[in-house]
GROMACS .gro file of C-alpha atoms in nm:
model
  411
    1VAL     CA    1  -9.140 -12.024  17.518
    2ALA     CA    2  -8.911 -11.807  17.314
    3ARG     CA    3  -8.563 -11.933  17.235
    4ASP     CA    4  -8.255 -11.739  17.163
    5GLY     CA    5  -8.263 -11.634  16.799
    6ASP     CA    6  -8.641 -11.659  16.774
    7ALA     CA    7  -8.824 -11.346  16.671
    8PRO     CA    8  -9.018 -11.197  16.957
    9PRO     CA    9  -9.382 -11.294  16.955
   10VAL     CA   10  -9.618 -11.042  16.806
   11LEU     CA   11  -9.908 -10.941  17.024
   12GLU     CA   12 -10.244 -10.837  16.903
   13GLY     CA   13 -10.228 -10.488  16.762
   14GLY     CA   14  -9.873 -10.538  16.624
   15ALA     CA   15  -9.676 -10.476  16.946
   16SER     CA   16  -9.379 -10.703  17.012
   17HIS     CA   17  -9.323 -10.873  17.342
   18THR     CA   18  -8.976 -10.903  17.499
   19HIS     CA   19  -8.885 -11.096  17.809
   20PRO     CA   20  -8.863 -10.854  18.104
   21ARG     CA   21  -8.515 -10.952  18.216
   22ARG     CA   22  -8.375 -10.933  17.867
   23ARG     CA   23  -8.541 -10.597  17.818
   24ASP     CA   24  -8.367 -10.458  18.126
   25VAL     CA   25  -8.030 -10.576  18.002
   26LEU     CA   26  -8.085 -10.416  17.662
   27ALA     CA   27  -8.190 -10.087  17.821
   28SER     CA   28  -7.878 -10.080  18.036
   29LEU     CA   29  -7.657 -10.144  17.735
   30ALA     CA   30  -7.831  -9.870  17.535
   31SER     CA   31  -7.794  -9.621  17.820
   32ALA     CA   32  -7.425  -9.692  17.854
   33ALA     CA   33  -7.370  -9.659  17.480
   34SER     CA   34  -7.552  -9.323  17.472
   35ALA     CA   35  -7.348  -9.191  17.761
   36ALA     CA   36  -7.026  -9.298  17.593
   37ALA     CA   37  -7.130  -9.138  17.264
   38LEU     CA   38  -7.229  -8.813  17.439
   39GLY     CA   39  -6.903  -8.801  17.630
   40SER     CA   40  -6.699  -8.841  17.312
   41ALA     CA   41  -6.895  -8.561  17.139
   42LEU     CA   42  -6.831  -8.300  17.413
   43PRO     CA   43  -6.539  -8.064  17.347
   44ALA     CA   44  -6.238  -8.073  17.575
   45TRP     CA   45  -6.306  -7.728  17.724
   46ALA     CA   46  -6.651  -7.847  17.848
   47ALA     CA   47  -6.482  -8.051  18.113
   48LEU     CA   48  -6.265  -7.755  18.230
   49ALA     CA   49  -6.346  -7.471  18.468
   50GLU     CA   50  -6.400  -7.123  18.313
   51PRO     CA   51  -6.075  -6.911  18.302
   52THR     CA   52  -6.033  -6.613  18.530
   53LEU     CA   53  -5.978  -6.252  18.413
   54SER     CA   54  -5.614  -6.264  18.511
   55GLU     CA   55  -5.565  -6.580  18.306
   56VAL     CA   56  -5.695  -6.419  17.987
   57THR     CA   57  -5.516  -6.087  18.035
   58PRO     CA   58  -5.190  -6.086  17.831
   59ALA     CA   59  -4.865  -5.971  17.979
   60VAL     CA   60  -4.779  -5.611  17.885
   61ALA     CA   61  -4.426  -5.545  17.766
   62PRO     CA   62  -4.261  -5.231  17.907
   63SER     CA   63  -4.221  -4.940  17.664
   64PRO     CA   64  -3.871  -4.929  17.519
   65ALA     CA   65  -3.662  -4.615  17.553
   66LEU     CA   66  -3.688  -4.371  17.262
   67THR     CA   67  -3.411  -4.385  17.007
   68ALA     CA   68  -3.184  -4.085  16.977
   69LEU     CA   69  -3.362  -3.987  16.653
   70GLU     CA   70  -3.705  -4.014  16.814
   71GLN     CA   71  -3.597  -3.821  17.121
   72GLY     CA   72  -3.457  -3.546  16.902
   73THR     CA   73  -3.787  -3.513  16.714
   74VAL     CA   74  -3.991  -3.514  17.035
   75SER     CA   75  -3.769  -3.248  17.190
   76LEU     CA   76  -3.788  -3.031  16.878
   77PHE     CA   77  -4.169  -3.047  16.879
   78GLU     CA   78  -4.197  -2.971  17.249
   79ARG     CA   79  -3.964  -2.670  17.215
   80SER     CA   80  -4.131  -2.530  16.905
   81THR     CA   81  -4.501  -2.611  16.923
   82ARG     CA   82  -4.596  -2.304  17.128
   83SER     CA   83  -4.450  -2.079  16.857
   84VAL     CA   84  -4.715  -2.208  16.614
   85VAL     CA   85  -5.072  -2.080  16.644
   86ASN     CA   86  -5.411  -2.131  16.482
   87VAL     CA   87  -5.538  -1.833  16.278
   88VAL     CA   88  -5.901  -1.808  16.167
   89ASP     CA   89  -6.029  -1.529  15.942
   90LEU     CA   90  -6.325  -1.360  16.115
   91THR     CA   91  -6.545  -1.386  15.806
   92VAL     CA   92  -6.487  -1.761  15.793
   93LEU     CA   93  -6.540  -1.796  16.166
   94SER     CA   94  -6.874  -1.617  16.152
   95GLY     CA   95  -6.991  -1.771  15.828
   96GLN     CA   96  -6.919  -2.139  15.877
   97ALA     CA   97  -6.925  -2.375  16.169
   98MET     CA   98  -6.597  -2.557  16.200
   99LYS     CA   99  -6.651  -2.926  16.255
  100SER     CA  100  -6.397  -3.203  16.290
  101GLY     CA  101  -6.378  -3.398  15.968
  102ALA     CA  102  -6.527  -3.120  15.758
  103VAL     CA  103  -6.347  -2.968  15.463
  104VAL     CA  104  -6.148  -2.674  15.597
  105PRO     CA  105  -6.209  -2.355  15.396
  106GLU     CA  106  -5.945  -2.098  15.319
  107GLY     CA  107  -5.923  -1.871  15.620
  108ASN     CA  108  -5.858  -2.145  15.871
  109GLY     CA  109  -5.482  -2.159  15.881
  110THR     CA  110  -5.167  -2.130  16.087
  111GLY     CA  111  -4.934  -1.855  16.205
  112VAL     CA  112  -4.593  -1.821  16.363
  113VAL     CA  113  -4.523  -1.604  16.668
  114TRP     CA  114  -4.258  -1.357  16.549
  115ASP     CA  115  -4.175  -1.165  16.868
  116ASP     CA  116  -4.284  -1.110  17.227
  117GLN     CA  117  -4.485  -0.804  17.125
  118GLY     CA  118  -4.758  -1.029  16.987
  119HIS     CA  119  -4.678  -1.007  16.616
  120VAL     CA  120  -4.779  -1.320  16.426
  121VAL     CA  121  -4.674  -1.400  16.069
  122THR     CA  122  -4.913  -1.587  15.841
  123ASN     CA  123  -5.003  -1.610  15.472
  124TYR     CA  124  -5.192  -1.334  15.296
  125HIS     CA  125  -5.438  -1.588  15.156
  126VAL     CA  126  -5.530  -1.709  15.507
  127LEU     CA  127  -5.686  -1.364  15.558
  128GLY     CA  128  -5.798  -1.335  15.197
  129ALA     CA  129  -6.170  -1.339  15.275
  130ILE     CA  130  -6.174  -1.041  15.510
  131LEU     CA  131  -5.911  -0.851  15.310
  132GLY     CA  132  -6.120  -0.900  14.998
  133VAL     CA  133  -6.417  -0.717  15.149
  134THR     CA  134  -6.220  -0.444  15.328
  135PRO     CA  135  -6.085  -0.146  15.129
  136GLU     CA  136  -5.718  -0.069  15.186
  137ASN     CA  137  -5.797   0.268  15.344
  138ARG     CA  138  -6.000   0.094  15.615
  139ARG     CA  139  -5.752  -0.180  15.709
  140ALA     CA  140  -5.562   0.009  15.979
  141ASP     CA  141  -5.605  -0.177  16.310
  142LEU     CA  142  -5.873  -0.393  16.149
  143GLU     CA  143  -5.985  -0.678  16.374
  144CYS     CA  144  -5.934  -0.954  16.123
  145ALA     CA  145  -5.886  -1.289  16.296
  146LYS     CA  146  -5.908  -1.504  16.603
  147VAL     CA  147  -5.579  -1.656  16.713
  148THR     CA  148  -5.552  -1.959  16.940
  149LEU     CA  149  -5.229  -1.989  17.140
  150LEU     CA  150  -5.097  -2.267  17.358
  151GLY     CA  151  -5.022  -2.155  17.712
  152PRO     CA  152  -4.735  -2.271  17.933
  153ASP     CA  153  -4.975  -2.502  18.118
  154GLY     CA  154  -5.070  -2.682  17.797
  155ARG     CA  155  -5.412  -2.519  17.770
  156THR     CA  156  -5.521  -2.322  17.466
  157LYS     CA  157  -5.679  -1.979  17.470
  158THR     CA  158  -5.820  -1.770  17.186
  159PHE     CA  159  -5.753  -1.398  17.140
  160SER     CA  160  -5.857  -1.132  16.891
  161ALA     CA  161  -5.598  -1.013  16.640
  162THR     CA  162  -5.568  -0.687  16.445
  163LEU     CA  163  -5.408  -0.635  16.105
  164VAL     CA  164  -5.059  -0.482  16.100
  165GLY     CA  165  -4.967  -0.509  15.732
  166VAL     CA  166  -4.972  -0.733  15.425
  167GLU     CA  167  -4.762  -0.797  15.117
  168ARG     CA  168  -4.978  -0.981  14.867
  169SER     CA  169  -4.699  -1.037  14.615
  170LYS     CA  170  -4.511  -1.245  14.873
  171ASP     CA  171  -4.824  -1.402  15.028
  172LEU     CA  172  -4.730  -1.265  15.370
  173ALA     CA  173  -4.930  -1.089  15.639
  174VAL     CA  174  -4.856  -0.972  15.992
  175ILE     CA  175  -5.123  -0.952  16.260
  176LYS     CA  176  -5.096  -0.857  16.625
  177VAL     CA  177  -5.259  -1.055  16.902
  178ASN     CA  178  -5.342  -0.897  17.233
  179ALA     CA  179  -5.223  -1.177  17.462
  180PRO     CA  180  -5.030  -1.192  17.790
  181LYS     CA  181  -4.655  -1.240  17.762
  182GLU     CA  182  -4.670  -1.592  17.901
  183PHE     CA  183  -4.870  -1.702  17.595
  184LEU     CA  184  -4.613  -1.565  17.350
  185ALA     CA  185  -4.325  -1.796  17.258
  186PRO     CA  186  -4.143  -1.643  16.958
  187ALA     CA  187  -3.995  -1.878  16.700
  188THR     CA  188  -3.619  -1.900  16.656
  189VAL     CA  189  -3.554  -1.744  16.315
  190GLY     CA  190  -3.294  -1.933  16.114
  191VAL     CA  191  -3.128  -1.884  15.775
  192SER     CA  192  -3.265  -2.037  15.456
  193LYS     CA  193  -2.969  -1.966  15.228
  194ASN     CA  194  -2.782  -2.254  15.393
  195VAL     CA  195  -3.062  -2.508  15.342
  196ARG     CA  196  -2.959  -2.807  15.132
  197VAL     CA  197  -3.153  -3.066  14.935
  198GLY     CA  198  -3.181  -3.382  15.143
  199GLN     CA  199  -3.169  -3.225  15.487
  200ALA     CA  200  -3.445  -3.305  15.735
  201VAL     CA  201  -3.725  -3.054  15.789
  202PHE     CA  202  -4.029  -3.049  16.016
  203ALA     CA  203  -4.366  -2.882  15.949
  204ILE     CA  204  -4.595  -2.777  16.234
  205GLY     CA  205  -4.944  -2.649  16.160
  206ASN     CA  206  -5.316  -2.707  16.183
  207PRO     CA  207  -5.411  -2.925  15.884
  208PHE     CA  208  -5.787  -2.970  15.850
  209GLY     CA  209  -5.825  -2.789  16.182
  210PHE     CA  210  -5.623  -3.044  16.384
  211ASP     CA  211  -5.404  -2.814  16.593
  212HIS     CA  212  -5.030  -2.852  16.646
  213THR     CA  213  -4.975  -3.134  16.399
  214LEU     CA  214  -4.617  -3.236  16.324
  215THR     CA  215  -4.510  -3.386  15.992
  216THR     CA  216  -4.156  -3.468  15.886
  217GLY     CA  217  -3.969  -3.496  15.560
  218VAL     CA  218  -3.671  -3.365  15.369
  219VAL     CA  219  -3.594  -3.069  15.148
  220SER     CA  220  -3.677  -3.196  14.799
  221GLY     CA  221  -3.576  -2.891  14.596
  222LEU     CA  222  -3.460  -2.530  14.618
  223ASN     CA  223  -3.512  -2.204  14.432
  224ARG     CA  224  -3.857  -2.302  14.312
  225THR     CA  225  -4.075  -2.031  14.160
  226ILE     CA  226  -4.418  -2.100  14.304
  227GLN     CA  227  -4.759  -1.950  14.250
  228SER     CA  228  -4.926  -1.880  14.579
  229GLN     CA  229  -5.297  -1.910  14.643
  230ALA     CA  230  -5.301  -1.530  14.642
  231GLY     CA  231  -5.208  -1.551  14.274
  232SER     CA  232  -4.856  -1.411  14.303
  233LEU     CA  233  -4.525  -1.565  14.198
  234ILE     CA  234  -4.271  -1.621  14.473
  235SER     CA  235  -3.911  -1.699  14.386
  236GLY     CA  236  -3.663  -1.900  14.588
  237GLY     CA  237  -3.927  -2.134  14.729
  238ILE     CA  238  -3.827  -2.438  14.937
  239GLN     CA  239  -3.981  -2.765  14.817
  240THR     CA  240  -4.042  -3.041  15.073
  241ASP     CA  241  -4.211  -3.380  15.096
  242ALA     CA  242  -4.322  -3.314  15.455
  243ALA     CA  243  -4.701  -3.340  15.440
  244ILE     CA  244  -4.858  -2.996  15.398
  245ASN     CA  245  -5.238  -2.991  15.380
  246PRO     CA  246  -5.514  -2.728  15.387
  247GLY     CA  247  -5.480  -2.552  15.721
  248ASN     CA  248  -5.098  -2.573  15.721
  249SER     CA  249  -5.074  -2.241  15.534
  250GLY     CA  250  -4.875  -1.989  15.735
  251GLY     CA  251  -4.717  -2.259  15.951
  252ALA     CA  252  -4.356  -2.320  16.039
  253LEU     CA  253  -4.101  -2.519  15.842
  254LEU     CA  254  -3.815  -2.597  16.080
  255ASP     CA  255  -3.468  -2.745  16.045
  256ALA     CA  256  -3.334  -3.016  16.277
  257SER     CA  257  -3.228  -2.757  16.536
  258GLY     CA  258  -3.581  -2.615  16.553
  259ALA     CA  259  -3.492  -2.294  16.371
  260LEU     CA  260  -3.747  -2.144  16.134
  261VAL     CA  261  -3.632  -2.182  15.770
  262GLY     CA  262  -3.963  -2.120  15.591
  263ILE     CA  263  -4.331  -2.032  15.609
  264ASN     CA  264  -4.544  -2.305  15.453
  265THR     CA  265  -4.761  -2.161  15.179
  266ALA     CA  266  -4.871  -2.400  14.905
  267ILE     CA  267  -4.900  -2.758  14.780
  268PHE     CA  268  -4.892  -2.904  14.432
  269THR     CA  269  -5.191  -3.137  14.411
  270ASN     CA  270  -5.485  -3.241  14.197
  271THR     CA  271  -5.696  -3.349  14.496
  272GLY     CA  272  -5.653  -3.068  14.749
  273ALA     CA  273  -5.461  -3.298  14.985
  274SER     CA  274  -5.089  -3.350  15.023
  275ALA     CA  275  -4.922  -3.527  14.733
  276GLY     CA  276  -4.569  -3.504  14.870
  277VAL     CA  277  -4.491  -3.174  14.699
  278GLY     CA  278  -4.519  -2.877  14.933
  279PHE     CA  279  -4.362  -2.532  14.925
  280ALA     CA  280  -4.245  -2.279  15.179
  281ILE     CA  281  -4.144  -1.913  15.154
  282PRO     CA  282  -3.775  -1.894  15.249
  283VAL     CA  283  -3.722  -1.728  15.585
  284ASP     CA  284  -3.453  -1.497  15.444
  285LEU     CA  285  -3.727  -1.333  15.237
  286VAL     CA  286  -3.968  -1.334  15.532
  287ALA     CA  287  -3.706  -1.165  15.750
  288ARG     CA  288  -3.676  -0.881  15.498
  289VAL     CA  289  -4.050  -0.829  15.455
  290VAL     CA  290  -4.185  -0.866  15.810
  291PRO     CA  291  -3.985  -0.586  15.980
  292GLN     CA  292  -4.109  -0.341  15.714
  293LEU     CA  293  -4.468  -0.454  15.766
  294ILE     CA  294  -4.434  -0.406  16.141
  295GLU     CA  295  -4.269  -0.064  16.105
  296PHE     CA  296  -4.460   0.085  15.811
  297GLY     CA  297  -4.755  -0.145  15.745
  298ARG     CA  298  -4.633  -0.198  15.390
  299VAL     CA  299  -4.323  -0.313  15.205
  300THR     CA  300  -4.100  -0.130  14.963
  301LEU     CA  301  -3.947  -0.402  14.750
  302PRO     CA  302  -3.633  -0.346  14.544
  303GLY     CA  303  -3.664  -0.366  14.166
  304LEU     CA  304  -3.479  -0.316  13.840
  305ASN     CA  305  -3.796  -0.176  13.685
  306ILE     CA  306  -3.750  -0.369  13.365
  307THR     CA  307  -3.968  -0.622  13.186
  308VAL     CA  308  -3.828  -0.944  13.047
  309ALA     CA  309  -3.921  -1.118  12.724
  310ASP     CA  310  -4.093  -1.451  12.689
  311PRO     CA  311  -3.854  -1.739  12.607
  312ASN     CA  312  -4.035  -1.786  12.274
  313VAL     CA  313  -3.944  -1.430  12.177
  314MET     CA  314  -3.581  -1.510  12.252
  315LYS     CA  315  -3.594  -1.801  12.009
  316GLN     CA  316  -3.757  -1.589  11.739
  317LEU     CA  317  -3.483  -1.327  11.774
  318GLY     CA  318  -3.209  -1.587  11.753
  319VAL     CA  319  -3.089  -1.548  12.111
  320ARG     CA  320  -2.868  -1.846  12.189
  321ALA     CA  321  -2.753  -1.759  12.539
  322ALA     CA  322  -2.925  -1.910  12.843
  323GLY     CA  323  -3.043  -1.606  13.033
  324VAL     CA  324  -3.312  -1.339  13.058
  325LEU     CA  325  -3.375  -1.105  12.768
  326VAL     CA  326  -3.450  -0.743  12.859
  327GLN     CA  327  -3.766  -0.646  12.674
  328SER     CA  328  -3.811  -0.292  12.806
  329VAL     CA  329  -3.655  -0.052  13.055
  330ALA     CA  330  -3.863   0.201  13.248
  331PRO     CA  331  -3.793   0.560  13.134
  332LYS     CA  332  -3.569   0.762  13.366
  333SER     CA  333  -3.508   0.456  13.579
  334ALA     CA  334  -3.175   0.363  13.735
  335ALA     CA  335  -3.147   0.075  13.489
  336GLU     CA  336  -3.179   0.315  13.196
  337LYS     CA  337  -2.919   0.547  13.351
  338ALA     CA  338  -2.684   0.250  13.401
  339GLY     CA  339  -2.703   0.177  13.028
  340LEU     CA  340  -2.907  -0.144  13.025
  341LEU     CA  341  -3.038  -0.190  12.669
  342PRO     CA  342  -3.394  -0.301  12.591
  343THR     CA  343  -3.519  -0.492  12.288
  344ARG     CA  344  -3.592  -0.231  12.021
  345ARG     CA  345  -3.690  -0.178  11.662
  346ALA     CA  346  -3.420  -0.075  11.412
  347LEU     CA  347  -3.403  -0.028  11.035
  348GLY     CA  348  -3.317  -0.392  10.982
  349GLY     CA  349  -3.592  -0.521  11.214
  350ILE     CA  350  -3.616  -0.596  11.583
  351VAL     CA  351  -3.288  -0.601  11.772
  352ALA     CA  352  -3.253  -0.810  12.086
  353GLY     CA  353  -3.170  -0.620  12.402
  354ASP     CA  354  -2.921  -0.719  12.667
  355VAL     CA  355  -2.942  -1.078  12.789
  356ILE     CA  356  -2.881  -1.101  13.164
  357VAL     CA  357  -2.680  -1.417  13.235
  358GLY     CA  358  -2.553  -1.338  13.586
  359ALA     CA  359  -2.612  -1.124  13.894
  360ASP     CA  360  -2.351  -1.065  14.162
  361GLY     CA  361  -2.163  -1.370  14.039
  362ALA     CA  362  -2.466  -1.601  14.044
  363LYS     CA  363  -2.589  -1.766  13.725
  364ILE     CA  364  -2.918  -1.636  13.586
  365THR     CA  365  -3.120  -1.858  13.352
  366THR     CA  366  -3.482  -1.769  13.436
  367GLU     CA  367  -3.684  -1.470  13.548
  368GLY     CA  368  -3.722  -1.640  13.885
  369ASP     CA  369  -3.344  -1.648  13.924
  370LEU     CA  370  -3.326  -1.275  13.855
  371VAL     CA  371  -3.605  -1.191  14.100
  372ALA     CA  372  -3.436  -1.399  14.369
  373ALA     CA  373  -3.105  -1.218  14.313
  374VAL     CA  374  -3.270  -0.876  14.333
  375GLU     CA  375  -3.458  -0.965  14.652
  376LEU     CA  376  -3.133  -1.034  14.830
  377HIS     CA  377  -3.085  -0.655  14.835
  378GLN     CA  378  -3.256  -0.352  14.979
  379VAL     CA  379  -3.363  -0.038  14.795
  380GLY     CA  380  -3.062   0.183  14.730
  381GLU     CA  381  -2.813  -0.101  14.709
  382LYS     CA  382  -2.633  -0.188  14.385
  383ILE     CA  383  -2.655  -0.512  14.195
  384THR     CA  384  -2.400  -0.607  13.930
  385LEU     CA  385  -2.551  -0.769  13.623
  386ARG     CA  386  -2.350  -0.975  13.377
  387VAL     CA  387  -2.503  -0.921  13.031
  388ARG     CA  388  -2.444  -1.043  12.677
  389ARG     CA  389  -2.493  -0.761  12.426
  390GLY     CA  390  -2.550  -0.824  12.056
  391GLU     CA  391  -2.732  -1.160  12.087
  392GLY     CA  392  -2.922  -1.252  11.773
  393GLY     CA  393  -2.643  -1.120  11.553
  394ALA     CA  394  -2.307  -1.254  11.448
  395GLU     CA  395  -2.116  -1.438  11.720
  396GLU     CA  396  -1.812  -1.215  11.681
  397ASP     CA  397  -2.026  -0.909  11.756
  398ILE     CA  398  -2.148  -1.039  12.093
  399LYS     CA  399  -1.987  -0.880  12.398
  400GLU     CA  400  -2.007  -0.968  12.766
  401LEU     CA  401  -1.993  -0.683  13.015
  402ASP     CA  402  -2.096  -0.592  13.369
  403VAL     CA  403  -2.363  -0.332  13.436
  404ALA     CA  404  -2.404  -0.199  13.791
  405VAL     CA  405  -2.761  -0.088  13.867
  406THR     CA  406  -2.883   0.089  14.179
  407LEU     CA  407  -3.202  -0.079  14.293
  408GLU     CA  408  -3.513   0.138  14.319
  409PRO     CA  409  -3.854   0.078  14.471
  410ALA     CA  410  -4.035  -0.165  14.246
  411ARG     CA  411  -4.295   0.010  14.033
   0.00000   0.00000   0.00000
């Protein structure tokens, strides 16, 4: 008989023998312990019912009302977006498939609806591909682009466009789209001479092919001389930090009222993407060029028909005044008749010509300043130049005088 505390008897073969009743008690205790251990190991959610869809759906807060600033921007975009169109050079359209996310080649750009006759203003370089392969004598009524306009119902439609005229030196071109009147929403043309550094501006265009994209910023600088992608220098440029990317060329730069103050043309970048330095052709210049392109197909720009010296030449000649040194004057020109003196060779060496330091009361310090002053006029109008004569010589021999020059067609 086994007593409590005795080891269980060992049966033949090594198996132990436990009293049946005691074995049942031990089994019950083990089962209870296992159940308790299992219950403590289960997470709390195992004992709960699965949540319903409504229980896991968060409450949605109502959209707040737009601020006055936001509402103003939205209203400006909605009023102006139909005046901005997508312009694609036909040679680019036929030669490359345009895919979202792909690098946008030159020739896929933007334009601005100028009037209800279908005239659209864009950059010369947007049409550079087809213009480069078409001789000037074959450009009349040339089908040059496809233009996509936004209709009053919000749907876009693409139309063919013919060439009206171009002015490469100003990176401007006018095309005409054959579209119904309801698709034509002319831009409101503003005034760029009143633009100030720090004021808000808005750019609408088609960067990377994404149509009717709005970017915002401020005017960062004025009277910039910029080199366009067509290779020409443009004076009086508006600098902005509103993002301007490939595809924005030819698009609208607007003031806070929605008036057109510039045509976006170039960016300063090492990567090809916006770096916060973009440039626009001032609308005052555009407004002088475009009507001539529409009327005559070309532009007659005013000019003094002089050449100016490099600043290094001014230093070598001992010119101390901050201005523009006249290097040469075209023979029989209005400038020569007015008495403007060029730099010339004399017995004692080279004599500095007149140094232009002002024009119509405005200060002139660079060639860009002079070009901008001239372009405020039309051919046949007079411009009054303030010059210093005798620079490079003794101070007492220097004279300041005004010279009135009748502007001629630029040669």
